[in-house]
Amino acid sequence: MERQALQDAIKAFLQEDIGRGDITSEAIFGEQEFGKAKLVARQDLIAAGVGSIAATVFLIQNGRIQTTRAVEDGKAVDAGDSLLESEGPVVDLLKAERTALNLLQRMCGIATLTRQFVEKVHNYDVRITDTRKTTPGLRLFEKYAVRVGGGANHRFNLTDGVLIKDNHIAACGSISNAVTKIREEASHMLRIEVETDTLEQVKQCLECDVVIIMLDNMNLETMENAVNLVNGRVLVEASGGVSLKTVENIAKTGVDIISVGALTHSAKACDIGMDWIEEGHL
Amino acid sequence: MERQALQDAIKAFLQEDIGRGDITSEAIFGEQEFGKAKLVARQDLIAAGVGSIAATVFLIQNGRIQTTRAVEDGKAVDAGDSLLESEGPVVDLLKAERTALNLLQRMCGIATLTRQFVEKVHNYDVRITDTRKTTPGLRLFEKYAVRVGGGANHRFNLTDGVLIKDNHIAACGSISNAVTKIREEASHMLRIEVETDTLEQVKQCLECDVVIIMLDNMNLETMENAVNLVNGRVLVEASGGVSLKTVENIAKTGVDIISVGALTHSAKACDIGMDWIEEGHL
Amino acid sequence: MERQALQDAIKAFLQEDIGRGDITSEAIFGEQEFGKAKLVARQDLIAAGVGSIAATVFLIQNGRIQTTRAVEDGKAVDAGDSLLESEGPVVDLLKAERTALNLLQRMCGIATLTRQFVEKVHNYDVRITDTRKTTPGLRLFEKYAVRVGGGANHRFNLTDGVLIKDNHIAACGSISNAVTKIREEASHMLRIEVETDTLEQVKQCLECDVVIIMLDNMNLETMENAVNLVNGRVLVEASGGVSLKTVENIAKTGVDIISVGALTHSAKACDIGMDWIEEGHL
Amino acid sequence: MERQALQDAIKAFLQEDIGRGDITSEAIFGEQEFGKAKLVARQDLIAAGVGSIAATVFLIQNGRIQTTRAVEDGKAVDAGDSLLESEGPVVDLLKAERTALNLLQRMCGIATLTRQFVEKVHNYDVRITDTRKTTPGLRLFEKYAVRVGGGANHRFNLTDGVLIKDNHIAACGSISNAVTKIREEASHMLRIEVETDTLEQVKQCLECDVVIIMLDNMNLETMENAVNLVNGRVLVEASGGVSLKTVENIAKTGVDIISVGALTHSAKACDIGMDWIEEGHL
Amino acid sequence: MERQALQDAIKAFLQEDIGRGDITSEAIFGEQEFGKAKLVARQDLIAAGVGSIAATVFLIQNGRIQTTRAVEDGKAVDAGDSLLESEGPVVDLLKAERTALNLLQRMCGIATLTRQFVEKVHNYDVRITDTRKTTPGLRLFEKYAVRVGGGANHRFNLTDGVLIKDNHIAACGSISNAVTKIREEASHMLRIEVETDTLEQVKQCLECDVVIIMLDNMNLETMENAVNLVNGRVLVEASGGVSLKTVENIAKTGVDIISVGALTHSAKACDIGMDWIEEGHL
Amino acid sequence: MERQALQDAIKAFLQEDIGRGDITSEAIFGEQEFGKAKLVARQDLIAAGVGSIAATVFLIQNGRIQTTRAVEDGKAVDAGDSLLESEGPVVDLLKAERTALNLLQRMCGIATLTRQFVEKVHNYDVRITDTRKTTPGLRLFEKYAVRVGGGANHRFNLTDGVLIKDNHIAACGSISNAVTKIREEASHMLRIEVETDTLEQVKQCLECDVVIIMLDNMNLETMENAVNLVNGRVLVEASGGVSLKTVENIAKTGVDIISVGALTHSAKACDIGMDWIEEGHL
């Protein structure tokens, strides 16, 4: 993630939670009172955003806060394990706490769920990807968490990938026409992906410059037929309502990519808290 | 929600999803092609953000889009029901679609879960509130969804409510000292709330100017004792790991407020999609 | 004050005064010419904003400027006393000078006037507060100056305090109805204040959940009657056209709070200047 | 004033006063309740900012508010006169009220004081100007109020005017050297002004390309001598601690310009209030 | 171009040129004086940015300005032809004039030069593209002008295209290693392009998943050999110092794409002026 | 240039070129890989923006990058000479490269062209100035390059200089009326410039308070007559289509100032590249 964008986002998040100050803590703690606290996993989880995000939250709140990462992003962590230690003015640790936790809980939640999907299909040569069903304002954070969890990213936004859907096909009369029209306009550096509902459409894709064929909400049998039809000439992506229960059977069909909206729209926040190690007056 | 803040947030969300444009749709649809589409619930849910948020997303994307709200926020909606109709340039409906859905799915998810909590305790004189465990950047949206679902809001941020916690008490030596210190500094328009772990602390609160006593992670028996001890003199709030399974028993103890982090950190996104009603050339 | 908000405001103020550069000083002084200057009180005053604000102005203009605070905020200073020494590139001292002075003159003016009010009533158990009659864009700075002067802050904005006024009462039919309506909607962490014009209204307040009763533009006798009526059950606030001449008599009536718009809308800027201690070439 | 800059400033001012909403009024008034109110002078004053600023505040808060200006900027208004009528949603009139008043009170205060200075010298061919001693963030508003009051503006910021002061002269060795150095660097479209402390310095100015000679804190006699010395060849500006008491005698010396910091740093806010004309449900 | 990004950029450009106002025109023209003016080509050129950009500049300056496009983007225009008519307040036409012209002159310059390149190679099946050698802050505008001129866009920024250069190859040990590493990390929706200096490198590209081979600064003979080697299996792009003199011979080698930095870094501004049609008082 | 404005502009330029990251380089280089590179002139040129701009680009991209300036702005540089060395993380050198080069190429182009104009007239007492025909968003950068090249700046924007043109004269009835009107409104610190088309207009200027007379698109003979007419009483500026071919003859007419739009609107970007000195792992 680019530093600048990351920092701007975190400043806004801190501002949202702190407002014009922590009226309780500022009334009680002076600027000279220092403390040390750690963020602790209260459940098993995959770490995501520890060093890059949570530590930055503390640092942006006050440049004098020192942080020590106890675990690298992507590692499995047990309940009770420490993720990050932070040391600095008590009042700033308290002000940054909630924002750091809210981000971390969500990112670890996504990484943990992604890892579960990835493990379900580890015997298959298939890539688990996210979708654009992310939380508004957090796409950079959530797509990073997917990668940390072992998944891959689908297109980030509507600009950096061509995906021809039913409306586009209808408007152009055929897949082939749509592809031709796009090829004239779009950068030569992009591949073209088409969303298909039927084997007939899959066939049409194979007759023009389509490099990824998305099978949208097809049943397992149709997917398998599609994979056979394609026979390795282009990439095949399964999409639509994929769950931990269904993902392995989908992988068995031989698709190359499985995109899973649930990675970001249905991941539960992990339980993480902040415990104090010591407080004192410097 | 103040118009300005709402609009600025939505502009940023649209920008995140659209980037420099929808390269697929712009290559295919001209500015003169109009369409009509509806957002449809694909599960039972409580509507939240339909007229105020989703409609605004379409309007900000293009002021020529007309929207018609099919349901008011707070109403229960069945799977298959329409939430909002939007009519305007196809290319802008497609550009706004994902952002509108991502916001709506999350907000309806929160309202729906909040309604479930509220219904569990509808026989008790108790208020269900949210916490600060919200998604960074979305607090305004999520706290609104909680209200729509029938819940109430706890403090929005660290500025607009005094909540004395264990660190504060420890630093001041006693609850009474902490309250005195806060009373000197804070606005006379704020009540003071204290987080307590024991009945002894509850007693101490009753001896000073505390108007809300939070019972933090107490078991049901201790909560009941606390309520009896307080005997209606001040407000009592239960907090800590409240779930749909436990909320009714907590309400039975006689507390006035139950704050539930799960409302915002663990609500599942509702399933909502966009269906096309017609497309044509104006 | 939160660092981020403070710094953003000061950057904008410097930009307003400097524009695209100090064409006079930049033509004459090189980047290597250093100087030392002090901000000096040219009248007796109460210091406000010296270390926290004026020093930050210099620091934001150029991080190489060193500042030494000669006095703490809240202290009484005599004409001729130094407030702050700044040492660094001459060109940047000159660029920051006017902004630092303009802020300091206003803040010291407010603190000095507030102190005068506070001293007038120091024999009474009463709190002097500000109002929302502040300079647009400077509320954070001006409310801080009020605190430094010994006053307290009333609500910061329309969000962080409930104040029921005549329109609200009229719209609801009665004070009691208005209070009930607010209590349903507002956070349980806020007290309710009502603005009253008559003793009859004061009585009505006592019959519902009102914790602060504002006596709006009442004469001294009515105020005294109101205080007797309330008899310590809730807080009483006097408001409306309070001046240095009238404040002591108002305090004598026994009110708990006196809010004074003049603290911010009529404080005269204090006379403060910048004197050079030395200039030279490093 | 450029629309864009004006609107951005007013948006920020409204946000400062409203925060996340007016919790009192929003709980009581629905969006359909309309009202009509007027801003009324509670003292004699010179109108400034009525149609251009106060009306814009209401319009920015809600585009549905209709405003009617009762008086043009620059006109003398009696206590009791209406300045501006506003009609629209009650809740938005209440939200915009304080910001509109705070700006208007300050601007009318400055225009009123400026008019007093201007009238004191109306028998002399002299221009009253402001200085850079303005409120940070409000310079555009305050300099406009000075013009409305009949004064003229000195340079807006350090970029748009050359003013050679003692440090600059000292650093260059002489006025003549400083002027030469500036002439090489600065735009040919700017005149050069020099701040002088002695008649000797005035003489030096006359020997080089100086078009405005500022007499800094000189007594009346020296000023008169300076004016005689200059003899109409260039402009002469009096500056330093000018008050309503001293301004006429200064004008008598024959100077062309009198700059008065007090116009902006010591103007008292005018007393202006908002009265309701009617409230109702549309 | 997305409306929001376009409008934000244009607002900033207008602010840069107007500052706090047009002091000359505002002193002379009242708000009621209307005029009509046209932007006129003073040389033959290809129109670019007329309706989409220049008209928007006038509209953003004042929403009351009416514009009528006299020519569509991409059309060839003769010296003397009108491009755009604008009618509205004289003062706002004058304020918007320079910004509209500065943008239009640059955009038409780029489109005109692009068209010259495109016409040189119109007998060949080759695509002329731009590079990232654009003016900072104007990439959206300049890449649009290239398309209008008949060219195509290369990647917009470092995020939306993979281009492996010599450093990357050196760091990975071989082209094949670099491609493998990228394929693991990058989105499956992107093609991989590699910059090559020798035929040996071209061969290596053909052995791995490279879809575009850039021939960097090769002579014509080597390019032709490269094209023969590739034999249509992947796309071949010529790059490096391409000029109007060399472009046709490069096209003859059979490459698919010729990228030309000169389109944006060396296009001369076209000569365009604003002529008044009528001025009057409404 | 003010640091803040400069840094904000450069941040935006970097963001434009980098987007959400350099997907190629980030996949290949770790954060620990350091390199050293230099910006090298590939043609003879006048250096502009090396230490102040290009170095800042690298520093803003990553504060750990060390830069060493090889040449001062304004110096003539030969093809092959190094301009700036930068050392730091490879990935950040690659991310900053294009933005640094795009700015530098343009700035050096302007300085180089300006120097050519200045040298053509070095035997005459005349000042070469720019105009407002600059690239939108880059005016600060381009006007700085003109100064570095030996030219001077005309007014920066419409606020900081009075320039009366034909519309203004027509609206006021005469030059004299226009000047009077402006003098009443404008700051006393500004000189008045008038654009003239005929000798008759030049005469009219001499009869009122005009300090600079612009001769707009006059032929050499008329210019010479105008200069004789003015006879040194005020400044004379030649303007309109000035080129390297015509500039010397214009200077011979005796004008004081020659303003040249071509300096900024027609300067060709200089050829500058980045060469690697070493790469390694720290």
PDB file of N, CA and C in Angstrom, chain D residues 125-149:
ATOM      1  N   ASP D 125      -8.546  64.721   2.074  1.00  0.00           N
ATOM      2  CA  ASP D 125      -8.340  63.829   0.935  1.00  0.00           C
ATOM      3  C   ASP D 125      -7.417  62.688   1.347  1.00  0.00           C
ATOM      4  N   VAL D 126      -7.977  61.777   2.109  1.00  0.00           N
ATOM      5  CA  VAL D 126      -7.157  60.721   2.685  1.00  0.00           C
ATOM      6  C   VAL D 126      -7.936  59.414   2.639  1.00  0.00           C
ATOM      7  N   ARG D 127      -7.204  58.347   2.510  1.00  0.00           N
ATOM      8  CA  ARG D 127      -7.785  57.005   2.405  1.00  0.00           C
ATOM      9  C   ARG D 127      -7.491  56.246   3.704  1.00  0.00           C
ATOM     10  N   ILE D 128      -8.547  55.680   4.298  1.00  0.00           N
ATOM     11  CA  ILE D 128      -8.372  54.830   5.492  1.00  0.00           C
ATOM     12  C   ILE D 128      -8.195  53.393   5.018  1.00  0.00           C
ATOM     13  N   THR D 129      -7.116  52.737   5.439  1.00  0.00           N
ATOM     14  CA  THR D 129      -6.929  51.334   5.024  1.00  0.00           C
ATOM     15  C   THR D 129      -6.772  50.418   6.225  1.00  0.00           C
ATOM     16  N   ASP D 130      -7.012  49.137   5.949  1.00  0.00           N
ATOM     17  CA  ASP D 130      -6.799  48.113   6.967  1.00  0.00           C
ATOM     18  C   ASP D 130      -5.331  47.700   6.974  1.00  0.00           C
ATOM     19  N   THR D 131      -5.025  46.656   7.730  1.00  0.00           N
ATOM     20  CA  THR D 131      -3.665  46.099   7.803  1.00  0.00           C
ATOM     21  C   THR D 131      -3.791  44.576   7.679  1.00  0.00           C
ATOM     22  N   ARG D 132      -2.719  43.865   7.991  1.00  0.00           N
ATOM     23  CA  ARG D 132      -2.781  42.393   8.029  1.00  0.00           C
ATOM     24  C   ARG D 132      -3.147  41.885   9.425  1.00  0.00           C
ATOM     25  N   LYS D 133      -3.540  42.798  10.324  1.00  0.00           N
ATOM     26  CA  LYS D 133      -3.928  42.372  11.687  1.00  0.00           C
ATOM     27  C   LYS D 133      -5.380  41.891  11.700  1.00  0.00           C
ATOM     28  N   THR D 134      -5.656  40.866  10.915  1.00  0.00           N
ATOM     29  CA  THR D 134      -7.009  40.331  10.793  1.00  0.00           C
ATOM     30  C   THR D 134      -7.126  39.009  11.545  1.00  0.00           C
ATOM     31  N   THR D 135      -8.334  38.521  11.649  1.00  0.00           N
ATOM     32  CA  THR D 135      -8.539  37.229  12.299  1.00  0.00           C
ATOM     33  C   THR D 135      -8.110  36.104  11.368  1.00  0.00           C
ATOM     34  N   PRO D 136      -7.229  35.220  11.831  1.00  0.00           N
ATOM     35  CA  PRO D 136      -6.800  34.121  10.968  1.00  0.00           C
ATOM     36  C   PRO D 136      -7.996  33.354  10.401  1.00  0.00           C
ATOM     37  N   GLY D 137      -7.985  33.166   9.102  1.00  0.00           N
ATOM     38  CA  GLY D 137      -9.056  32.435   8.426  1.00  0.00           C
ATOM     39  C   GLY D 137     -10.177  33.323   7.917  1.00  0.00           C
ATOM     40  N   LEU D 138     -10.231  34.569   8.367  1.00  0.00           N
ATOM     41  CA  LEU D 138     -11.339  35.454   7.991  1.00  0.00           C
ATOM     42  C   LEU D 138     -10.895  36.662   7.184  1.00  0.00           C
ATOM     43  N   ARG D 139      -9.681  36.651   6.672  1.00  0.00           N
ATOM     44  CA  ARG D 139      -9.173  37.862   6.029  1.00  0.00           C
ATOM     45  C   ARG D 139     -10.054  38.331   4.873  1.00  0.00           C
ATOM     46  N   LEU D 140     -10.503  37.394   4.029  1.00  0.00           N
ATOM     47  CA  LEU D 140     -11.373  37.767   2.903  1.00  0.00           C
ATOM     48  C   LEU D 140     -12.630  38.472   3.408  1.00  0.00           C
ATOM     49  N   PHE D 141     -13.218  37.942   4.468  1.00  0.00           N
ATOM     50  CA  PHE D 141     -14.455  38.489   5.009  1.00  0.00           C
ATOM     51  C   PHE D 141     -14.206  39.860   5.638  1.00  0.00           C
ATOM     52  N   GLU D 142     -13.120  39.969   6.359  1.00  0.00           N
ATOM     53  CA  GLU D 142     -12.871  41.205   7.085  1.00  0.00           C
ATOM     54  C   GLU D 142     -12.437  42.340   6.151  1.00  0.00           C
ATOM     55  N   LYS D 143     -11.639  42.007   5.150  1.00  0.00           N
ATOM     56  CA  LYS D 143     -11.210  43.057   4.220  1.00  0.00           C
ATOM     57  C   LYS D 143     -12.405  43.523   3.377  1.00  0.00           C
ATOM     58  N   TYR D 144     -13.320  42.612   3.115  1.00  0.00           N
ATOM     59  CA  TYR D 144     -14.540  43.015   2.417  1.00  0.00           C
ATOM     60  C   TYR D 144     -15.340  43.984   3.294  1.00  0.00           C
ATOM     61  N   ALA D 145     -15.446  43.690   4.576  1.00  0.00           N
ATOM     62  CA  ALA D 145     -16.205  44.562   5.491  1.00  0.00           C
ATOM     63  C   ALA D 145     -15.569  45.952   5.580  1.00  0.00           C
ATOM     64  N   VAL D 146     -14.261  46.019   5.521  1.00  0.00           N
ATOM     65  CA  VAL D 146     -13.579  47.312   5.523  1.00  0.00           C
ATOM     66  C   VAL D 146     -13.984  48.128   4.291  1.00  0.00           C
ATOM     67  N   ARG D 147     -14.008  47.476   3.138  1.00  0.00           N
ATOM     68  CA  ARG D 147     -14.406  48.185   1.914  1.00  0.00           C
ATOM     69  C   ARG D 147     -15.854  48.657   2.016  1.00  0.00           C
ATOM     70  N   VAL D 148     -16.711  47.799   2.507  1.00  0.00           N
ATOM     71  CA  VAL D 148     -18.117  48.154   2.663  1.00  0.00           C
ATOM     72  C   VAL D 148     -18.268  49.359   3.599  1.00  0.00           C
ATOM     73  N   GLY D 149     -17.412  49.421   4.590  1.00  0.00           N
ATOM     74  CA  GLY D 149     -17.481  50.532   5.547  1.00  0.00           C
ATOM     75  C   GLY D 149     -16.921  51.837   4.984  1.00  0.00           C
TER      76      GLY D 149
END
